[in-house]
XYZ file of C-alpha atoms in Angstrom:
473
model
C 89.448 83.390 128.925
C 87.873 80.685 127.383
C 90.111 78.512 125.579
C 88.766 75.985 122.692
C 91.305 73.690 122.460
C 92.324 72.362 118.837
C 95.141 69.949 117.790
C 98.121 70.618 117.137
C 99.367 70.687 113.349
C 102.852 70.775 111.927
C 103.204 73.597 109.246
C 105.045 70.551 106.782
C 102.006 68.158 107.557
C 99.775 71.612 106.266
C 101.675 72.330 103.084
C 102.020 68.120 102.336
C 97.792 68.620 102.833
C 97.869 71.353 100.309
C 99.631 69.717 97.737
C 97.401 66.365 97.931
C 94.456 68.919 97.809
C 94.933 71.749 95.996
C 92.385 74.453 96.100
C 89.469 73.629 93.514
C 87.684 76.709 91.590
C 84.963 75.999 89.677
C 83.197 78.924 87.460
C 79.823 78.514 87.219
C 77.855 79.692 84.253
C 74.829 77.936 83.789
C 73.127 77.368 87.748
C 72.195 81.388 88.348
C 70.404 83.534 85.125
C 71.791 86.277 86.105
C 74.882 85.535 88.135
C 77.971 83.673 87.564
C 78.990 81.267 90.564
C 82.785 81.107 91.287
C 82.959 78.141 93.885
C 86.064 77.544 95.884
C 87.275 74.317 97.489
C 90.703 74.008 99.528
C 92.654 73.040 102.701
C 92.461 75.887 104.939
C 94.701 78.209 106.109
C 95.036 81.689 107.624
C 93.817 84.811 105.089
C 92.761 82.255 102.243
C 89.223 83.892 102.588
C 91.248 87.542 101.955
C 93.273 85.818 99.046
C 89.683 84.860 96.941
C 87.982 88.223 97.678
C 91.103 90.512 97.005
C 91.798 88.352 93.491
C 87.706 89.141 92.840
C 87.930 93.317 94.170
C 91.205 93.489 91.916
C 89.162 92.301 88.668
C 86.767 94.613 89.579
C 83.629 92.195 89.630
C 80.423 92.681 91.237
C 80.115 90.575 94.602
C 76.597 90.790 95.060
C 76.440 87.298 97.811
C 79.031 85.417 99.439
C 78.877 81.810 101.388
C 81.266 80.995 103.695
C 82.515 78.195 105.426
C 85.732 76.856 107.011
C 85.652 74.693 109.619
C 86.671 70.873 109.753
C 90.052 71.994 108.069
C 88.333 72.742 104.868
C 87.667 76.093 103.182
C 84.547 76.133 100.792
C 82.700 79.245 99.212
C 80.736 80.172 97.028
C 80.328 83.675 95.615
C 78.007 85.076 93.580
C 79.476 87.512 90.633
C 79.375 89.480 87.429
C 80.952 92.257 85.667
C 80.619 95.910 86.493
C 77.651 95.704 83.659
C 76.057 92.938 85.509
C 76.849 90.316 82.808
C 78.139 86.479 83.614
C 82.114 86.291 83.586
C 82.343 85.306 80.467
C 86.160 86.491 79.694
C 88.405 83.268 79.272
C 91.499 85.243 80.464
C 89.672 86.345 83.582
C 87.927 82.809 83.891
C 92.188 81.352 83.725
C 93.225 84.155 86.110
C 91.075 83.326 88.552
C 91.116 79.626 88.918
C 94.923 80.089 88.544
C 95.389 82.930 91.128
C 95.583 80.609 94.319
C 97.639 78.091 93.027
C 100.358 80.525 92.350
C 102.759 78.524 94.746
C 102.309 75.719 92.403
C 103.794 77.021 89.566
C 101.849 80.528 89.344
C 99.882 82.007 86.755
C 100.232 81.964 83.278
C 100.967 85.360 81.689
C 97.779 84.788 79.266
C 95.831 84.702 82.959
C 97.635 87.733 84.169
C 96.134 90.067 81.430
C 92.591 90.876 82.124
C 90.429 93.265 80.327
C 93.707 94.412 78.510
C 95.187 95.173 81.561
C 97.672 93.839 83.736
C 96.760 92.666 86.967
C 100.048 90.773 88.444
C 101.722 92.820 90.716
C 105.137 94.009 89.688
C 107.683 94.431 92.332
C 110.191 96.499 91.282
C 109.333 100.033 92.439
C 110.625 101.285 95.460
C 107.555 101.619 98.422
C 107.285 104.985 101.030
C 105.048 104.694 103.646
C 104.100 107.366 105.500
C 101.541 108.228 108.179
C 100.993 111.649 109.575
C 98.390 113.656 110.707
C 96.204 115.556 107.758
C 96.913 118.738 106.364
C 96.407 121.149 103.341
C 99.455 120.853 100.947
C 101.017 118.086 102.575
C 100.624 116.065 99.037
C 102.312 118.663 97.080
C 105.272 118.969 100.023
C 105.853 115.417 99.149
C 105.499 114.899 95.178
C 107.642 118.100 95.152
C 110.159 116.600 97.174
C 110.439 113.363 95.295
C 110.642 115.501 92.599
C 113.845 117.383 93.426
C 115.643 114.362 94.461
C 115.074 112.497 91.226
C 112.391 109.994 91.980
C 109.700 109.295 89.547
C 106.157 108.644 91.117
C 104.561 105.368 89.652
C 101.911 105.240 91.343
C 100.084 106.925 94.859
C 97.484 106.414 97.093
C 96.442 108.662 99.611
C 93.656 107.795 102.284
C 92.807 110.170 104.942
C 90.645 109.607 108.146
C 89.728 110.889 111.527
C 92.192 113.661 110.897
C 95.140 111.741 110.358
C 96.589 110.476 106.353
C 98.246 107.339 105.261
C 99.952 107.282 101.540
C 101.805 105.048 99.624
C 103.796 106.275 96.660
C 105.773 103.817 94.440
C 109.248 105.281 92.611
C 111.620 104.574 90.940
C 115.009 106.342 89.328
C 113.953 109.175 87.494
C 117.140 109.351 84.957
C 117.984 105.885 84.769
C 114.614 103.891 85.671
C 114.686 100.768 87.616
C 115.079 100.724 91.111
C 116.819 103.133 93.474
C 119.248 100.343 94.925
C 121.950 103.248 96.560
C 121.795 103.224 100.074
C 123.054 106.301 100.656
C 120.463 108.063 98.040
C 117.462 106.302 99.903
C 118.602 107.330 103.368
C 118.892 110.646 102.122
C 115.044 110.260 100.867
C 114.270 108.848 103.713
C 115.522 111.810 105.661
C 113.651 114.518 103.685
C 110.975 113.092 103.636
C 110.766 112.968 107.898
C 111.643 116.705 107.571
C 109.037 117.188 105.298
C 106.510 115.377 107.672
C 108.088 117.198 110.605
C 107.771 120.696 109.659
C 104.158 120.955 110.783
C 103.953 118.704 113.383
C 103.157 119.059 116.852
C 105.647 117.855 120.007
C 104.071 114.130 120.615
C 102.514 113.368 117.554
C 102.249 110.299 116.001
C 104.150 109.890 112.481
C 106.530 107.464 110.158
C 108.524 107.434 107.378
C 109.574 103.972 105.846
C 111.343 102.653 102.543
C 110.557 99.373 101.400
C 113.107 97.859 98.974
C 111.670 95.755 96.004
C 110.256 92.345 96.970
C 108.395 89.613 96.036
C 105.338 88.916 97.925
C 104.961 92.534 99.447
C 101.167 93.015 101.085
C 98.740 94.330 98.580
C 98.335 98.598 98.371
C 95.149 98.464 99.850
C 95.848 95.609 102.752
C 98.677 97.862 103.623
C 97.188 101.285 103.326
C 94.534 99.568 106.003
C 97.678 98.277 108.529
C 99.170 101.474 108.626
C 96.294 103.142 109.301
C 95.764 100.570 112.385
C 98.924 101.534 113.286
C 98.577 104.900 113.761
C 95.240 104.223 115.920
C 92.751 106.099 113.406
C 90.213 103.828 114.711
C 90.423 105.560 118.414
C 87.712 108.146 117.282
C 85.315 105.728 115.422
C 81.986 106.166 116.502
C 79.311 103.664 115.069
C 75.566 104.206 115.163
C 74.268 102.562 118.502
C 70.600 101.755 116.430
C 68.652 103.621 119.203
C 65.787 101.090 118.589
C 64.683 98.586 115.941
C 62.881 101.112 113.683
C 65.611 103.555 113.453
C 68.046 100.479 112.819
C 65.860 99.472 110.016
C 65.753 102.831 108.034
C 69.021 103.984 108.901
C 72.136 103.952 106.855
C 75.144 104.531 108.612
C 76.952 101.786 109.846
C 75.690 99.230 112.766
C 78.192 96.845 114.043
C 77.158 93.893 116.665
C 78.969 91.372 118.573
C 77.818 88.880 120.451
C 78.904 85.293 121.947
C 77.671 81.948 121.051
C 79.585 80.090 123.806
C 77.992 76.921 122.403
C 80.435 76.690 119.963
C 83.329 79.058 121.138
C 82.269 81.774 118.300
C 81.875 85.193 118.064
C 79.089 86.244 115.909
C 79.929 89.814 114.453
C 77.202 91.945 112.212
C 77.952 94.510 110.170
C 75.328 96.568 108.218
C 75.799 99.663 106.428
C 75.497 101.399 103.347
C 76.719 99.316 99.753
C 80.235 100.495 98.268
C 82.886 99.352 95.974
C 85.204 97.213 97.482
C 83.467 96.753 100.976
C 84.156 93.124 101.730
C 87.115 93.672 101.126
C 87.748 95.996 103.724
C 85.882 94.356 106.325
C 87.747 91.214 105.904
C 90.615 92.749 105.504
C 89.994 94.089 108.902
C 89.288 90.887 110.555
C 92.094 89.170 108.740
C 94.712 91.702 110.172
C 93.365 91.240 113.684
C 94.346 87.674 113.576
C 90.500 86.731 113.982
C 89.672 83.586 111.377
C 85.943 83.313 109.570
C 84.471 80.180 110.337
C 81.535 80.534 108.666
C 80.047 84.044 107.139
C 76.817 85.073 104.963
C 76.984 87.976 102.861
C 74.342 89.606 100.780
C 73.389 93.262 99.394
C 69.710 94.610 99.313
C 69.222 98.020 97.706
C 71.891 100.584 98.269
C 72.628 98.381 101.723
C 75.020 95.561 102.750
C 74.557 93.206 105.777
C 77.462 90.605 106.694
C 77.482 88.078 109.396
C 80.595 86.646 110.613
C 81.048 83.619 113.107
C 84.490 84.507 114.144
C 87.094 83.144 116.618
C 90.460 83.705 117.638
C 93.386 82.287 114.831
C 94.932 80.759 118.238
C 91.129 79.181 118.961
C 90.254 80.846 121.693
C 87.647 83.558 122.282
C 88.131 86.375 125.029
C 84.764 87.518 126.029
C 86.443 91.117 127.920
C 84.524 93.810 126.790
C 87.100 95.429 125.781
C 88.028 93.776 122.959
C 84.727 93.673 121.600
C 85.016 96.814 121.783
C 87.872 97.491 119.644
C 87.075 94.844 117.146
C 83.888 96.418 116.349
C 85.629 99.940 116.395
C 88.054 98.724 114.041
C 85.357 97.345 111.747
C 84.061 100.918 111.301
C 87.451 102.382 110.652
C 87.871 99.424 107.982
C 84.771 100.474 106.353
C 85.181 104.823 106.724
C 88.399 104.749 105.312
C 87.550 104.479 101.666
C 84.028 106.805 102.084
C 85.908 109.911 100.982
C 84.501 113.281 101.306
C 84.499 116.032 98.507
C 84.590 116.852 94.902
C 85.968 113.658 93.290
C 88.190 114.483 89.556
C 89.022 111.053 87.125
C 92.280 112.395 85.451
C 94.144 110.650 82.677
C 97.537 112.871 81.441
C 100.431 111.635 79.523
C 103.208 109.993 81.885
C 105.941 112.416 82.607
C 108.160 113.114 85.786
C 106.558 115.579 88.175
C 103.325 115.429 86.672
C 101.836 114.412 90.297
C 103.366 117.406 91.830
C 102.552 119.907 89.252
C 98.667 118.820 89.670
C 99.196 119.023 93.239
C 100.756 122.091 93.379
C 97.821 123.528 91.125
C 95.524 122.326 93.916
C 97.307 124.093 97.233
C 97.583 127.142 95.233
C 94.022 127.260 94.388
C 93.104 126.700 98.159
C 91.966 123.130 97.546
C 92.352 119.667 99.973
C 92.958 116.383 99.129
C 91.548 113.988 101.009
C 91.918 110.555 98.427
C 93.979 110.132 96.310
C 94.078 106.845 93.655
C 97.258 107.251 90.800
C 98.403 104.568 88.581
C 100.323 103.984 85.199
C 99.158 102.351 82.021
C 101.113 102.552 79.496
C 101.922 105.618 78.159
C 99.376 107.137 80.208
C 98.785 108.276 83.948
C 95.003 107.615 84.956
C 93.027 107.890 88.513
C 91.304 109.831 91.358
C 91.575 113.066 93.153
C 88.949 114.097 95.980
C 89.537 117.558 96.874
C 87.893 119.869 99.070
C 87.937 123.333 100.560
C 90.748 124.157 102.581
C 88.446 123.548 105.673
C 87.202 120.493 104.499
C 83.365 121.691 102.937
C 82.747 121.919 99.510
C 84.202 122.919 96.251
C 83.125 126.173 94.691
C 82.504 125.157 91.318
C 84.565 128.159 89.855
C 87.584 127.497 91.712
C 87.306 123.727 89.768
C 86.989 126.091 86.178
C 90.692 128.074 87.310
C 91.921 124.659 87.803
C 91.505 123.690 84.826
C 92.955 126.641 83.246
C 95.809 126.405 84.954
C 96.540 122.969 84.755
C 95.916 123.820 80.703
C 93.562 120.471 79.805
C 90.272 119.403 81.613
C 88.872 117.827 84.328
C 86.427 114.773 84.415
C 83.689 115.317 87.603
C 82.319 112.246 88.803
C 80.963 112.853 92.257
C 79.246 116.248 93.331
C 78.325 117.479 96.758
C 75.129 117.786 97.323
C 74.692 121.368 96.354
C 77.032 121.567 93.346
C 76.202 123.527 90.657
C 78.403 123.394 87.561
C 79.967 126.841 85.971
C 77.177 128.384 83.870
C 74.360 125.990 84.117
C 71.496 126.035 86.252
C 70.983 125.827 89.915
C 70.327 122.199 90.970
C 71.384 120.616 87.435
C 72.491 117.162 88.271
C 74.378 116.509 84.808
C 77.924 115.234 84.485
C 80.211 117.798 84.823
C 82.494 117.404 81.374
C 85.981 118.350 82.631
C 89.200 116.182 82.467
C 92.535 116.727 83.193
C 95.170 116.417 80.452
C 98.790 117.546 79.257
C 99.248 117.511 76.350
C 101.957 119.777 76.011
C 104.969 118.879 77.971
C 107.313 116.169 76.967
C 106.563 113.250 77.887
C 109.291 110.890 80.621
C 108.248 107.238 80.840
C 106.469 106.564 84.042
C 107.861 103.377 83.808
C 106.374 99.705 83.664
C 102.857 99.028 85.464
C 102.882 98.422 88.908
C 100.743 97.029 91.334
C 97.161 96.088 90.013
C 94.992 98.151 92.505
C 96.746 100.868 91.207
C 96.563 100.809 87.967
C 93.038 99.077 87.369
C 91.505 102.059 88.590
C 88.471 101.166 86.348
C 86.543 100.561 89.711
C 86.189 104.183 90.442
C 84.289 104.322 87.366
C 81.548 102.171 87.663
C 79.171 100.642 90.179
C 80.815 97.623 92.034
C 79.151 96.587 95.381
C 80.482 94.524 97.949
């Protein structure tokens, strides 16, 4: 172990420095002709980079390039950002939100700043959160949502990821009759007991699983970051295998995930290079992994070119030391690969929009289960009187979905489904072979009575517009 000694700084002193030198954020629309520069200067603290990336990600902004430096106790960063259409950021409410986001402890963001693009972006705290991790299997989502409905719980939002045969889910629920949070401890214990029974029903001895209830609280962890943490605790990274390179020519043309970690003994850094296919929220996922593994990013350069993204980080441990052990280097590489893979979903993506009502998710997932479809990823939230989101499905064996099955699902639900992401050999019913047009289905329910799903919930669950356009990094 090589120790890089650093002076002790009292936490109260750090707070004092932050009050004397509060974060300074500049939104520059003049320097570059094709993007907005978001410049951040602030006293450095662990996690500040993730906080800033999270703000921009929640606003569905495209980060095409970033320069990061946080040595010497000061954080300086420049983000090159545009909206989803490639335009500069000129909306005053978005600009105000970005400027106030890092200053929440000094009075918080104003109501005007929290409303961007007509949607509330400040996280809500009133709903009970149910966190589950277990082995993935067909029909699991349907069983969980059905049990919650039977127990009188209204699902206001749900996110599920599957990776390496494991699954992690977070459900936000409220009282289905009275609305508002569920506070009765006996009822909460009953909910947890029933969910544990569902998880254990098809569980083999020795397999890991967990069911947790988190009561409403200020400062609740960002939902997608929490999903990363749940899957890390479930050790889903152990089966990850990034590309080993196979020569420079192979690396140059390969679009798989490449992670290389080298030691810079002169400065006490590890140099972490990540190259992979560009996709939405890539920067958030990699920074999230580094932050939760207690690594501090001292310098970084992030850029995207075409379909590929390159990220270079100079990191050391939060405690100021570097471990040159091959085991830790190997684990860090696997965790970065896992963080990138978790959001990459296989299968057919179905975007849905429906009237809010209790039991909606249970009914939809039941139809999928009865049609022999397996859910690989879910992102559903509520906005006003509507429930919107995306569901990725495969057949029970994890293969591509038969287009005729989707048509049967549409008829069963009584609405339509928008097929946004299609497998390579997808052909819409009635179309010529190899047709690539957007298939105009949309799941919409109109006939059944609506029971409001309640107030808006966490921003990243409600604001799913990132699923409807090309966001990078």
